[in-house]
Amino acid sequence: MYRPVAYPAGKGEWRPEDPAIAHIDMDAFFASIEILDFPGLADRSVIVGGSSDRGVVAAASYKAREYGIHSAMPIFQAKRLCPDLVIQPGRMNRYVEISRKIIRLLGRYSPLVEQVSIDEAFIDLSGTMRLFGRYEDIVVAIRREIKEETGLTCSAGLSTGKLVAKIASDIDKPDGMAVIPPGMVDGFLCGLPIGKVPGVGEKSAEQLRKKGIRYLGDIRKLPPARVSELFGKQGSRLLEIALGDHNPPVIPYSRPKSISNELTFAEDTADKAILERYLLSLSEKVAGRLRNQNLAGRTITLKLKDFDHSMITRSITLDNPTHQGRKIYAEAGKLLAASIGNRRKRLIGVGVSNLEPEEKAGQYDLFDERPAEEERWDRVDQAVDDIAHRFGHGAIRRGRLRKES
């Protein structure tokens, strides 16, 4: 809940020319949706992830986090930390459904909404005071409406730029709000612990501290040439942030650069038939996601990880973009055949990049007629998408995948 801030005199008010950016960050999004849909889990430690011990935690409820469980932690480790852990399989369609509802809600307040992931977004509120009142009150209203319309809580940060707003949204989690008004931004940045700067990981923060940079403001005490000498490109970025010069705009829409899916096996395998079956399943999933976003792609990439974690990636670029699972699988299958070897595989993945609007998937050169087979498979894919939308994914699948769990 937002608690009003007692600003120093003259530092808490936005002038008409000041930008106002809010960062909305949903609280433990995937896990919170599971608890919302299955109320019996409300008092349990819940994670979203695969049931295999070789998988990783995709999201953890705040109760699970009390045990030290966090995203990207191996499942087996999470189980050791919390024997009564509840593991929910991911339901991406449901998460996307609610995510889209939240983005539409934000659009009521400004057309400038930048979704940076499924559970967070920036909204540029600059100039909306005449419509909705004080910026702080607008963010309070947004948080209230998200709770009323989805049943979920979010945390928010409000300031004059994206970076400070994002940092602020983490100050009072969960279900909190922090405001860094124009007159307090400089002091806030100077006193920010270096490890709290987005993009500075634990190892980098430790190296910076060893060189005397404990707070972001410390880097302002050095000559720019010395900053570049000591820290290279990272130092230049940190100096830009510390000086308040890092102010990228809120970009309403950015087409994804690639779409991919991958799978870690319960047991390492070198069985070609198993690898091909999972490659087909992943290809269909990627194709469905492409069609769902009205996209098609030219470059298909195969990803393989061996039992010793060594990685292989291979790519091929098509003359015409595609969003058909069978074509993605056919090309990825060629890459698999050329790369499989006899080493046991731990992970397989497939991705499509070099993306274009979906309508280009049907465009061929002026004197080339699109094959009738392409048209037929487009109709098949459309029928599959319709059935999946109505009855859920898994309601229909290829015969080769009928044994897949």
mmCIF file of C-alpha atoms in Angstrom:
data_model
loop_
_atom_site.group_PDB
_atom_site.id
_atom_site.type_symbol
_atom_site.label_atom_id
_atom_site.label_comp_id
_atom_site.label_asym_id
_atom_site.label_seq_id
_atom_site.Cartn_x
_atom_site.Cartn_y
_atom_site.Cartn_z
ATOM 1 C CA MET A 1 0.000 0.000 0.000
ATOM 2 C CA TYR A 2 1.245 3.491 -0.833
ATOM 3 C CA ARG A 3 2.320 5.534 2.159
ATOM 4 C CA PRO A 4 2.565 9.295 1.474
ATOM 5 C CA VAL A 5 6.135 10.611 1.436
ATOM 6 C CA ALA A 6 7.130 13.700 3.430
ATOM 7 C CA TYR A 7 9.192 15.556 0.827
ATOM 8 C CA PRO A 8 11.673 18.280 1.755
ATOM 9 C CA ALA A 9 10.232 21.717 0.971
ATOM 10 C CA GLY A 10 10.276 22.451 -2.752
ATOM 11 C CA LYS A 11 11.472 18.976 -3.767
ATOM 12 C CA GLY A 12 8.286 16.978 -3.984
ATOM 13 C CA GLU A 13 6.312 18.683 -6.703
ATOM 14 C CA TRP A 14 6.353 17.941 -10.429
ATOM 15 C CA ARG A 15 6.481 20.943 -12.734
ATOM 16 C CA PRO A 16 4.553 20.752 -16.030
ATOM 17 C CA GLU A 17 7.808 20.264 -17.965
ATOM 18 C CA ASP A 18 9.070 17.401 -15.747
ATOM 19 C CA PRO A 19 8.729 13.868 -17.116
ATOM 20 C CA ALA A 20 6.882 11.305 -14.995
ATOM 21 C CA ILE A 21 7.576 7.611 -15.549
ATOM 22 C CA ALA A 22 6.084 4.747 -13.541
ATOM 23 C CA HIS A 23 7.356 1.170 -13.398
ATOM 24 C CA ILE A 24 4.688 -1.431 -12.640
ATOM 25 C CA ASP A 25 6.062 -4.775 -11.429
ATOM 26 C CA MET A 26 3.683 -7.627 -10.628
ATOM 27 C CA ASP A 27 4.428 -9.454 -7.380
ATOM 28 C CA ALA A 28 5.603 -13.076 -7.861
ATOM 29 C CA PHE A 29 3.444 -13.073 -10.983
ATOM 30 C CA PHE A 30 3.289 -16.754 -12.030
ATOM 31 C CA ALA A 31 3.083 -18.066 -8.457
ATOM 32 C CA SER A 32 0.486 -15.452 -7.508
ATOM 33 C CA ILE A 33 -1.730 -16.509 -10.430
ATOM 34 C CA GLU A 34 -1.519 -20.130 -9.305
ATOM 35 C CA ILE A 35 -2.597 -19.125 -5.800
ATOM 36 C CA LEU A 36 -5.354 -16.933 -7.251
ATOM 37 C CA ASP A 37 -6.735 -19.792 -9.350
ATOM 38 C CA PHE A 38 -6.237 -22.439 -6.639
ATOM 39 C CA PRO A 39 -7.100 -20.727 -3.319
ATOM 40 C CA GLY A 40 -6.166 -23.831 -1.348
ATOM 41 C CA LEU A 41 -2.528 -22.947 -2.010
ATOM 42 C CA ALA A 42 -2.776 -19.601 -0.225
ATOM 43 C CA ASP A 43 -0.924 -20.742 2.894
ATOM 44 C CA ARG A 44 1.534 -23.005 1.093
ATOM 45 C CA SER A 45 5.021 -22.429 -0.307
ATOM 46 C CA VAL A 46 4.418 -22.431 -4.059
ATOM 47 C CA ILE A 47 6.767 -22.470 -7.010
ATOM 48 C CA VAL A 48 6.126 -22.727 -10.731
ATOM 49 C CA GLY A 49 8.443 -25.076 -12.585
ATOM 50 C CA GLY A 50 8.940 -28.557 -13.958
ATOM 51 C CA SER A 51 8.448 -31.621 -11.795
ATOM 52 C CA SER A 52 11.864 -33.012 -12.698
ATOM 53 C CA ASP A 53 14.697 -32.392 -10.250
ATOM 54 C CA ARG A 54 16.764 -31.264 -13.225
ATOM 55 C CA GLY A 55 14.463 -28.339 -13.924
ATOM 56 C CA VAL A 56 14.638 -24.868 -12.435
ATOM 57 C CA VAL A 57 12.266 -22.606 -10.519
ATOM 58 C CA ALA A 58 10.424 -20.258 -12.893
ATOM 59 C CA ALA A 59 8.748 -18.298 -10.084
ATOM 60 C CA ALA A 60 8.425 -18.542 -6.305
ATOM 61 C CA SER A 61 5.733 -17.226 -3.974
ATOM 62 C CA TYR A 62 6.830 -14.926 -1.189
ATOM 63 C CA LYS A 63 6.205 -17.684 1.347
ATOM 64 C CA ALA A 64 8.563 -19.942 -0.615
ATOM 65 C CA ARG A 65 11.120 -17.143 -0.730
ATOM 66 C CA GLU A 66 11.225 -17.190 3.062
ATOM 67 C CA TYR A 67 13.088 -20.503 2.682
ATOM 68 C CA GLY A 68 15.661 -18.910 0.388
ATOM 69 C CA ILE A 69 14.042 -20.215 -2.804
ATOM 70 C CA HIS A 70 14.338 -17.962 -5.851
ATOM 71 C CA SER A 71 13.909 -17.979 -9.623
ATOM 72 C CA ALA A 72 16.433 -20.046 -11.615
ATOM 73 C CA MET A 73 17.231 -22.228 -8.584
ATOM 74 C CA PRO A 74 17.410 -25.967 -9.400
ATOM 75 C CA ILE A 75 14.236 -27.796 -8.367
ATOM 76 C CA PHE A 76 16.161 -30.370 -6.317
ATOM 77 C CA GLN A 77 17.704 -27.575 -4.243
ATOM 78 C CA ALA A 78 14.325 -25.912 -3.682
ATOM 79 C CA LYS A 79 12.904 -29.232 -2.452
ATOM 80 C CA ARG A 80 15.747 -29.585 0.035
ATOM 81 C CA LEU A 81 15.125 -26.099 1.394
ATOM 82 C CA CYS A 82 11.370 -26.677 1.740
ATOM 83 C CA PRO A 83 10.195 -30.321 1.955
ATOM 84 C CA ASP A 84 6.517 -29.236 1.829
ATOM 85 C CA LEU A 85 7.000 -27.265 -1.371
ATOM 86 C CA VAL A 86 4.105 -27.208 -3.839
ATOM 87 C CA ILE A 87 5.280 -27.364 -7.453
ATOM 88 C CA GLN A 88 2.806 -26.095 -10.024
ATOM 89 C CA PRO A 89 3.340 -26.686 -13.758
ATOM 90 C CA GLY A 90 3.511 -23.493 -15.768
ATOM 91 C CA ARG A 91 0.381 -22.320 -17.617
ATOM 92 C CA MET A 92 1.771 -19.734 -19.988
ATOM 93 C CA ASN A 93 -1.539 -19.111 -21.762
ATOM 94 C CA ARG A 94 -3.105 -18.071 -18.463
ATOM 95 C CA TYR A 95 -0.170 -15.809 -17.564
ATOM 96 C CA VAL A 96 -0.284 -14.146 -20.982
ATOM 97 C CA GLU A 97 -4.048 -13.635 -20.663
ATOM 98 C CA ILE A 98 -3.672 -11.693 -17.413
ATOM 99 C CA SER A 99 -0.587 -9.850 -18.647
ATOM 100 C CA ARG A 100 -2.521 -8.542 -21.635
ATOM 101 C CA LYS A 101 -5.380 -7.424 -19.381
ATOM 102 C CA ILE A 102 -2.922 -5.418 -17.279
ATOM 103 C CA ILE A 103 -1.339 -3.774 -20.333
ATOM 104 C CA ARG A 104 -4.795 -2.792 -21.609
ATOM 105 C CA LEU A 105 -5.558 -1.309 -18.199
ATOM 106 C CA LEU A 106 -2.386 0.796 -18.282
ATOM 107 C CA GLY A 107 -3.411 2.033 -21.713
ATOM 108 C CA ARG A 108 -6.380 3.817 -20.137
ATOM 109 C CA TYR A 109 -3.961 6.289 -18.566
ATOM 110 C CA SER A 110 -1.412 6.790 -21.359
ATOM 111 C CA PRO A 111 -0.742 5.511 -24.880
ATOM 112 C CA LEU A 112 2.941 5.291 -23.964
ATOM 113 C CA VAL A 113 3.177 1.857 -22.323
ATOM 114 C CA GLU A 114 6.314 -0.231 -22.768
ATOM 115 C CA GLN A 115 5.998 -3.871 -21.740
ATOM 116 C CA VAL A 116 9.490 -5.105 -20.894
ATOM 117 C CA SER A 117 8.477 -8.611 -19.792
ATOM 118 C CA ILE A 118 5.334 -10.571 -19.097
ATOM 119 C CA ASP A 119 5.080 -9.154 -15.571
ATOM 120 C CA GLU A 120 6.425 -5.605 -15.783
ATOM 121 C CA ALA A 121 5.934 -2.454 -17.791
ATOM 122 C CA PHE A 122 6.794 1.232 -17.904
ATOM 123 C CA ILE A 123 4.133 3.872 -18.416
ATOM 124 C CA ASP A 124 4.899 7.473 -19.367
ATOM 125 C CA LEU A 125 2.440 9.655 -17.465
ATOM 126 C CA SER A 126 4.007 12.971 -18.484
ATOM 127 C CA GLY A 127 1.352 15.616 -19.065
ATOM 128 C CA THR A 128 -1.561 13.539 -17.742
ATOM 129 C CA MET A 129 -2.074 15.516 -14.514
ATOM 130 C CA ARG A 130 -4.751 17.687 -16.101
ATOM 131 C CA LEU A 131 -6.715 14.537 -16.907
ATOM 132 C CA PHE A 132 -6.179 12.394 -13.817
ATOM 133 C CA GLY A 133 -4.641 14.537 -11.058
ATOM 134 C CA ARG A 134 -1.302 14.184 -9.256
ATOM 135 C CA TYR A 135 1.064 11.562 -10.661
ATOM 136 C CA GLU A 136 1.249 9.819 -7.289
ATOM 137 C CA ASP A 137 -2.544 9.526 -7.232
ATOM 138 C CA ILE A 138 -2.581 8.148 -10.783
ATOM 139 C CA VAL A 139 -0.226 5.327 -9.797
ATOM 140 C CA VAL A 140 -2.319 4.625 -6.694
ATOM 141 C CA ALA A 141 -5.380 4.345 -8.965
ATOM 142 C CA ILE A 142 -3.546 2.022 -11.371
ATOM 143 C CA ARG A 143 -2.492 -0.297 -8.555
ATOM 144 C CA ARG A 144 -6.029 -0.326 -7.142
ATOM 145 C CA GLU A 145 -7.574 -1.166 -10.521
ATOM 146 C CA ILE A 146 -5.078 -3.966 -11.156
ATOM 147 C CA LYS A 147 -6.050 -5.486 -7.807
ATOM 148 C CA GLU A 148 -9.786 -5.093 -8.476
ATOM 149 C CA GLU A 149 -9.701 -6.450 -12.035
ATOM 150 C CA THR A 150 -7.176 -9.278 -11.701
ATOM 151 C CA GLY A 151 -7.068 -10.106 -7.992
ATOM 152 C CA LEU A 152 -3.283 -9.607 -8.038
ATOM 153 C CA THR A 153 -0.991 -7.116 -6.358
ATOM 154 C CA CYS A 154 1.816 -5.136 -7.908
ATOM 155 C CA SER A 155 4.614 -2.881 -6.744
ATOM 156 C CA ALA A 156 5.290 0.460 -8.367
ATOM 157 C CA GLY A 157 8.014 3.050 -8.661
ATOM 158 C CA LEU A 158 7.443 6.613 -9.845
ATOM 159 C CA SER A 159 10.131 9.076 -10.870
ATOM 160 C CA THR A 160 11.370 11.187 -13.771
ATOM 161 C CA GLY A 161 13.067 8.347 -15.697
ATOM 162 C CA LYS A 162 12.826 4.632 -16.369
ATOM 163 C CA LEU A 163 15.894 3.561 -14.439
ATOM 164 C CA VAL A 164 15.027 5.347 -11.189
ATOM 165 C CA ALA A 165 11.382 4.239 -11.469
ATOM 166 C CA LYS A 166 12.505 0.623 -11.839
ATOM 167 C CA ILE A 167 14.799 0.834 -8.817
ATOM 168 C CA ALA A 168 12.021 2.508 -6.829
ATOM 169 C CA SER A 169 9.529 -0.263 -7.604
ATOM 170 C CA ASP A 170 11.748 -2.685 -5.691
ATOM 171 C CA ILE A 171 11.974 -0.566 -2.536
ATOM 172 C CA ASP A 172 8.643 -1.530 -0.971
ATOM 173 C CA LYS A 173 7.906 -5.005 -2.362
ATOM 174 C CA PRO A 174 5.494 -6.693 -2.300
ATOM 175 C CA ASP A 175 2.356 -4.616 -2.815
ATOM 176 C CA GLY A 176 4.141 -1.317 -2.259
ATOM 177 C CA MET A 177 4.961 1.957 -3.948
ATOM 178 C CA ALA A 178 7.904 4.330 -3.800
ATOM 179 C CA VAL A 179 8.138 7.831 -5.261
ATOM 180 C CA ILE A 180 11.370 9.642 -6.163
ATOM 181 C CA PRO A 181 10.225 13.125 -7.231
ATOM 182 C CA PRO A 182 12.267 15.451 -9.471
ATOM 183 C CA GLY A 183 14.062 17.337 -6.718
ATOM 184 C CA MET A 184 15.258 14.146 -5.028
ATOM 185 C CA VAL A 185 16.543 12.155 -8.008
ATOM 186 C CA ASP A 186 20.126 13.410 -7.836
ATOM 187 C CA GLY A 187 20.509 12.661 -4.136
ATOM 188 C CA PHE A 188 18.842 9.277 -4.561
ATOM 189 C CA LEU A 189 21.258 8.259 -7.318
ATOM 190 C CA CYS A 190 24.330 9.458 -5.427
ATOM 191 C CA GLY A 191 23.397 7.451 -2.344
ATOM 192 C CA LEU A 192 22.423 4.296 -4.240
ATOM 193 C CA PRO A 193 24.511 1.222 -3.269
ATOM 194 C CA ILE A 194 26.381 0.103 -6.369
ATOM 195 C CA GLY A 195 24.866 -3.384 -6.170
ATOM 196 C CA LYS A 196 21.373 -1.909 -6.564
ATOM 197 C CA VAL A 197 22.098 -0.458 -10.023
ATOM 198 C CA PRO A 198 20.290 -2.525 -12.697
ATOM 199 C CA GLY A 199 22.818 -4.487 -14.733
ATOM 200 C CA VAL A 200 25.434 -4.639 -11.971
ATOM 201 C CA GLY A 201 25.626 -8.220 -10.729
ATOM 202 C CA GLU A 202 27.127 -9.492 -7.500
ATOM 203 C CA LYS A 203 30.562 -10.158 -8.989
ATOM 204 C CA SER A 204 30.731 -6.766 -10.717
ATOM 205 C CA ALA A 205 29.561 -5.009 -7.552
ATOM 206 C CA GLU A 206 32.287 -6.702 -5.523
ATOM 207 C CA GLN A 207 34.954 -5.678 -8.055
ATOM 208 C CA LEU A 208 33.678 -2.092 -8.005
ATOM 209 C CA ARG A 209 33.699 -2.000 -4.212
ATOM 210 C CA LYS A 210 37.304 -3.189 -4.172
ATOM 211 C CA LYS A 211 38.153 -0.140 -6.285
ATOM 212 C CA GLY A 212 36.401 2.231 -3.911
ATOM 213 C CA ILE A 213 33.029 2.454 -5.668
ATOM 214 C CA ARG A 214 30.541 1.578 -2.929
ATOM 215 C CA TYR A 215 27.814 4.005 -3.987
ATOM 216 C CA LEU A 216 26.836 5.219 -7.434
ATOM 217 C CA GLY A 217 27.838 8.746 -6.440
ATOM 218 C CA ASP A 218 31.418 7.599 -5.827
ATOM 219 C CA ILE A 219 31.986 7.283 -9.543
ATOM 220 C CA ARG A 220 31.225 11.007 -9.992
ATOM 221 C CA LYS A 221 34.300 11.841 -7.924
ATOM 222 C CA LEU A 222 36.608 10.442 -10.615
ATOM 223 C CA PRO A 223 37.628 12.193 -13.858
ATOM 224 C CA PRO A 224 35.795 10.660 -16.848
ATOM 225 C CA ALA A 225 39.091 9.504 -18.388
ATOM 226 C CA ARG A 226 39.936 7.673 -15.174
ATOM 227 C CA VAL A 227 36.499 6.051 -15.123
ATOM 228 C CA SER A 228 37.010 4.698 -18.643
ATOM 229 C CA GLU A 229 40.525 3.538 -17.786
ATOM 230 C CA LEU A 230 39.404 1.645 -14.686
ATOM 231 C CA PHE A 231 36.043 0.242 -15.770
ATOM 232 C CA GLY A 232 35.803 0.450 -19.569
ATOM 233 C CA LYS A 233 32.323 0.542 -21.097
ATOM 234 C CA GLN A 234 30.681 -0.385 -17.802
ATOM 235 C CA GLY A 235 32.253 2.664 -16.171
ATOM 236 C CA SER A 236 30.971 4.971 -18.916
ATOM 237 C CA ARG A 237 27.452 3.626 -18.420
ATOM 238 C CA LEU A 238 27.642 4.007 -14.642
ATOM 239 C CA LEU A 239 28.908 7.569 -14.964
ATOM 240 C CA GLU A 240 26.067 8.404 -17.340
ATOM 241 C CA ILE A 241 23.559 6.992 -14.838
ATOM 242 C CA ALA A 242 25.180 8.776 -11.882
ATOM 243 C CA LEU A 243 25.020 12.105 -13.709
ATOM 244 C CA GLY A 244 21.345 11.571 -14.543
ATOM 245 C CA ASP A 245 22.045 11.454 -18.266
ATOM 246 C CA HIS A 246 20.653 7.943 -18.823
ATOM 247 C CA ASN A 247 17.057 8.670 -19.835
ATOM 248 C CA PRO A 248 15.821 6.355 -22.600
ATOM 249 C CA PRO A 249 12.240 7.036 -23.700
ATOM 250 C CA VAL A 250 9.266 4.776 -23.050
ATOM 251 C CA ILE A 251 8.757 2.859 -26.298
ATOM 252 C CA PRO A 252 5.155 1.633 -26.681
ATOM 253 C CA TYR A 253 5.906 -1.465 -28.777
ATOM 254 C CA SER A 254 9.001 -3.335 -29.744
ATOM 255 C CA ARG A 255 8.703 -6.412 -31.909
ATOM 256 C CA PRO A 256 10.483 -9.416 -30.317
ATOM 257 C CA LYS A 257 13.803 -10.283 -31.919
ATOM 258 C CA SER A 258 13.290 -14.021 -31.560
ATOM 259 C CA ILE A 259 10.928 -16.657 -30.189
ATOM 260 C CA SER A 260 12.254 -19.901 -28.763
ATOM 261 C CA ASN A 261 11.491 -22.872 -26.536
ATOM 262 C CA GLU A 262 13.839 -25.351 -24.917
ATOM 263 C CA LEU A 263 13.627 -28.447 -22.743
ATOM 264 C CA THR A 264 15.977 -30.003 -20.191
ATOM 265 C CA PHE A 265 15.636 -33.806 -20.203
ATOM 266 C CA ALA A 266 14.920 -35.812 -17.068
ATOM 267 C CA GLU A 267 17.859 -38.004 -18.124
ATOM 268 C CA ASP A 268 20.654 -37.303 -20.597
ATOM 269 C CA THR A 269 20.057 -39.033 -23.899
ATOM 270 C CA ALA A 270 21.746 -39.703 -27.226
ATOM 271 C CA ASP A 271 18.656 -41.429 -28.655
ATOM 272 C CA LYS A 272 17.955 -39.764 -31.996
ATOM 273 C CA ALA A 273 14.261 -40.728 -31.974
ATOM 274 C CA ILE A 274 13.735 -39.099 -28.579
ATOM 275 C CA LEU A 275 15.574 -35.966 -29.644
ATOM 276 C CA GLU A 276 13.555 -35.725 -32.843
ATOM 277 C CA ARG A 277 10.252 -36.179 -31.011
ATOM 278 C CA TYR A 278 10.998 -33.387 -28.576
ATOM 279 C CA LEU A 279 12.319 -31.209 -31.378
ATOM 280 C CA LEU A 280 8.969 -31.617 -33.141
ATOM 281 C CA SER A 281 7.089 -30.669 -29.978
ATOM 282 C CA LEU A 282 9.249 -27.579 -29.444
ATOM 283 C CA SER A 283 8.921 -26.581 -33.109
ATOM 284 C CA GLU A 284 5.126 -26.715 -32.837
ATOM 285 C CA LYS A 285 5.191 -24.592 -29.683
ATOM 286 C CA VAL A 286 7.417 -21.973 -31.280
ATOM 287 C CA ALA A 287 5.223 -21.915 -34.391
ATOM 288 C CA GLY A 288 2.106 -21.440 -32.261
ATOM 289 C CA ARG A 289 3.709 -18.523 -30.427
ATOM 290 C CA LEU A 290 4.712 -16.947 -33.744
ATOM 291 C CA ARG A 291 1.173 -17.183 -35.077
ATOM 292 C CA ASN A 292 -0.237 -15.904 -31.793
ATOM 293 C CA GLN A 293 1.869 -12.753 -32.203
ATOM 294 C CA ASN A 294 1.178 -12.491 -35.954
ATOM 295 C CA LEU A 295 4.837 -13.066 -36.808
ATOM 296 C CA ALA A 296 6.926 -15.261 -39.075
ATOM 297 C CA GLY A 297 10.680 -15.752 -39.188
ATOM 298 C CA ARG A 298 13.468 -16.585 -41.594
ATOM 299 C CA THR A 299 16.264 -17.846 -39.310
ATOM 300 C CA ILE A 300 15.856 -21.164 -37.472
ATOM 301 C CA THR A 301 18.299 -22.029 -34.699
ATOM 302 C CA LEU A 302 18.936 -25.356 -32.982
ATOM 303 C CA LYS A 303 20.379 -25.397 -29.483
ATOM 304 C CA LEU A 304 21.922 -28.498 -27.903
ATOM 305 C CA LYS A 305 23.591 -28.851 -24.518
ATOM 306 C CA ASP A 306 25.698 -31.948 -23.856
ATOM 307 C CA PHE A 307 25.815 -33.840 -20.563
ATOM 308 C CA ASP A 308 28.919 -31.830 -19.601
ATOM 309 C CA HIS A 309 27.056 -28.521 -20.275
ATOM 310 C CA SER A 310 29.022 -27.767 -23.448
ATOM 311 C CA MET A 311 26.773 -25.900 -25.883
ATOM 312 C CA ILE A 312 26.168 -26.264 -29.613
ATOM 313 C CA THR A 313 24.091 -23.805 -31.657
ATOM 314 C CA ARG A 314 23.425 -24.092 -35.382
ATOM 315 C CA SER A 315 21.307 -21.848 -37.616
ATOM 316 C CA ILE A 316 19.864 -21.780 -41.107
ATOM 317 C CA THR A 317 18.163 -18.876 -42.904
ATOM 318 C CA LEU A 318 15.239 -19.448 -45.280
ATOM 319 C CA ASP A 319 14.405 -17.533 -48.431
ATOM 320 C CA ASN A 320 10.848 -16.945 -47.171
ATOM 321 C CA PRO A 321 9.667 -16.433 -43.581
ATOM 322 C CA THR A 322 7.559 -19.137 -41.947
ATOM 323 C CA HIS A 323 5.308 -19.707 -38.961
ATOM 324 C CA GLN A 324 4.594 -23.368 -39.732
ATOM 325 C CA GLY A 325 5.680 -25.955 -37.192
ATOM 326 C CA ARG A 326 6.353 -28.592 -39.815
ATOM 327 C CA LYS A 327 8.755 -26.320 -41.693
ATOM 328 C CA ILE A 328 10.547 -25.198 -38.546
ATOM 329 C CA TYR A 329 10.922 -28.843 -37.546
ATOM 330 C CA ALA A 330 12.151 -29.887 -40.994
ATOM 331 C CA GLU A 331 14.936 -27.312 -40.989
ATOM 332 C CA ALA A 332 15.842 -27.810 -37.332
ATOM 333 C CA GLY A 333 15.864 -31.554 -37.988
ATOM 334 C CA LYS A 334 18.529 -31.095 -40.660
ATOM 335 C CA LEU A 335 20.622 -29.142 -38.174
ATOM 336 C CA LEU A 336 20.109 -31.881 -35.583
ATOM 337 C CA ALA A 337 21.177 -34.620 -37.985
ATOM 338 C CA ALA A 338 24.389 -32.736 -38.739
ATOM 339 C CA SER A 339 25.145 -31.986 -35.075
ATOM 340 C CA ILE A 340 23.897 -34.890 -32.982
ATOM 341 C CA GLY A 341 27.082 -36.980 -32.736
ATOM 342 C CA ASN A 342 27.082 -39.693 -30.083
ATOM 343 C CA ARG A 343 27.347 -37.577 -26.957
ATOM 344 C CA ARG A 344 24.443 -37.623 -24.535
ATOM 345 C CA LYS A 345 22.328 -34.488 -24.611
ATOM 346 C CA ARG A 346 21.034 -32.659 -21.555
ATOM 347 C CA LEU A 347 18.960 -30.003 -23.309
ATOM 348 C CA ILE A 348 17.439 -29.283 -26.696
ATOM 349 C CA GLY A 349 15.940 -26.040 -27.940
ATOM 350 C CA VAL A 350 14.712 -24.418 -31.113
ATOM 351 C CA GLY A 351 14.235 -20.747 -31.938
ATOM 352 C CA VAL A 352 13.134 -18.550 -34.809
ATOM 353 C CA SER A 353 14.575 -15.084 -35.395
ATOM 354 C CA ASN A 354 14.847 -12.506 -38.183
ATOM 355 C CA LEU A 355 11.130 -11.916 -37.590
ATOM 356 C CA GLU A 356 8.671 -10.172 -39.886
ATOM 357 C CA PRO A 357 4.913 -9.489 -39.911
ATOM 358 C CA GLU A 358 2.889 -12.669 -40.400
ATOM 359 C CA GLU A 359 1.491 -11.659 -43.773
ATOM 360 C CA LYS A 360 4.954 -11.950 -45.295
ATOM 361 C CA ALA A 361 4.908 -15.700 -44.628
ATOM 362 C CA GLY A 362 2.666 -16.021 -47.671
ATOM 363 C CA GLN A 363 4.616 -13.734 -49.968
ATOM 364 C CA TYR A 364 6.801 -15.198 -52.690
ATOM 365 C CA ASP A 365 8.670 -13.537 -55.516
ATOM 366 C CA LEU A 366 6.541 -11.965 -58.229
ATOM 367 C CA PHE A 367 6.905 -14.863 -60.670
ATOM 368 C CA ASP A 368 6.768 -17.636 -58.039
ATOM 369 C CA GLU A 369 3.412 -19.157 -57.156
ATOM 370 C CA ARG A 370 2.976 -20.178 -53.549
ATOM 371 C CA PRO A 371 2.805 -23.986 -53.380
ATOM 372 C CA ALA A 372 -0.647 -25.427 -52.718
ATOM 373 C CA GLU A 373 0.870 -27.477 -49.909
ATOM 374 C CA GLU A 374 1.754 -24.264 -48.070
ATOM 375 C CA GLU A 375 -1.863 -23.139 -48.292
ATOM 376 C CA ARG A 376 -3.110 -26.483 -46.960
ATOM 377 C CA TRP A 377 -0.752 -26.423 -43.985
ATOM 378 C CA ASP A 378 -1.772 -22.870 -43.166
ATOM 379 C CA ARG A 379 -5.376 -24.091 -42.935
ATOM 380 C CA VAL A 380 -4.292 -27.010 -40.718
ATOM 381 C CA ASP A 381 -2.387 -24.669 -38.418
ATOM 382 C CA GLN A 382 -5.371 -22.327 -38.210
ATOM 383 C CA ALA A 383 -7.624 -25.230 -37.244
ATOM 384 C CA VAL A 384 -5.131 -26.365 -34.572
ATOM 385 C CA ASP A 385 -4.922 -22.821 -33.187
ATOM 386 C CA ASP A 386 -8.724 -22.559 -33.046
ATOM 387 C CA ILE A 387 -9.027 -25.855 -31.152
ATOM 388 C CA ALA A 388 -6.233 -24.912 -28.754
ATOM 389 C CA HIS A 389 -7.822 -21.538 -28.090
ATOM 390 C CA ARG A 390 -11.179 -23.115 -27.340
ATOM 391 C CA PHE A 391 -10.147 -26.258 -25.436
ATOM 392 C CA GLY A 392 -6.598 -25.505 -24.281
ATOM 393 C CA HIS A 393 -3.183 -26.600 -25.474
ATOM 394 C CA GLY A 394 -2.849 -30.371 -25.416
ATOM 395 C CA ALA A 395 -6.384 -30.847 -26.718
ATOM 396 C CA ILE A 396 -4.863 -31.692 -30.092
ATOM 397 C CA ARG A 397 -1.381 -32.837 -31.027
ATOM 398 C CA ARG A 398 0.497 -34.675 -33.729
ATOM 399 C CA GLY A 399 0.354 -38.465 -33.677
ATOM 400 C CA ARG A 400 4.142 -38.665 -33.208
ATOM 401 C CA LEU A 401 3.767 -36.804 -29.921
ATOM 402 C CA ARG A 402 1.006 -38.945 -28.429
ATOM 403 C CA LYS A 403 3.422 -40.683 -26.010
ATOM 404 C CA GLU A 404 4.934 -37.443 -24.785
ATOM 405 C CA SER A 405 4.141 -36.763 -21.149
#
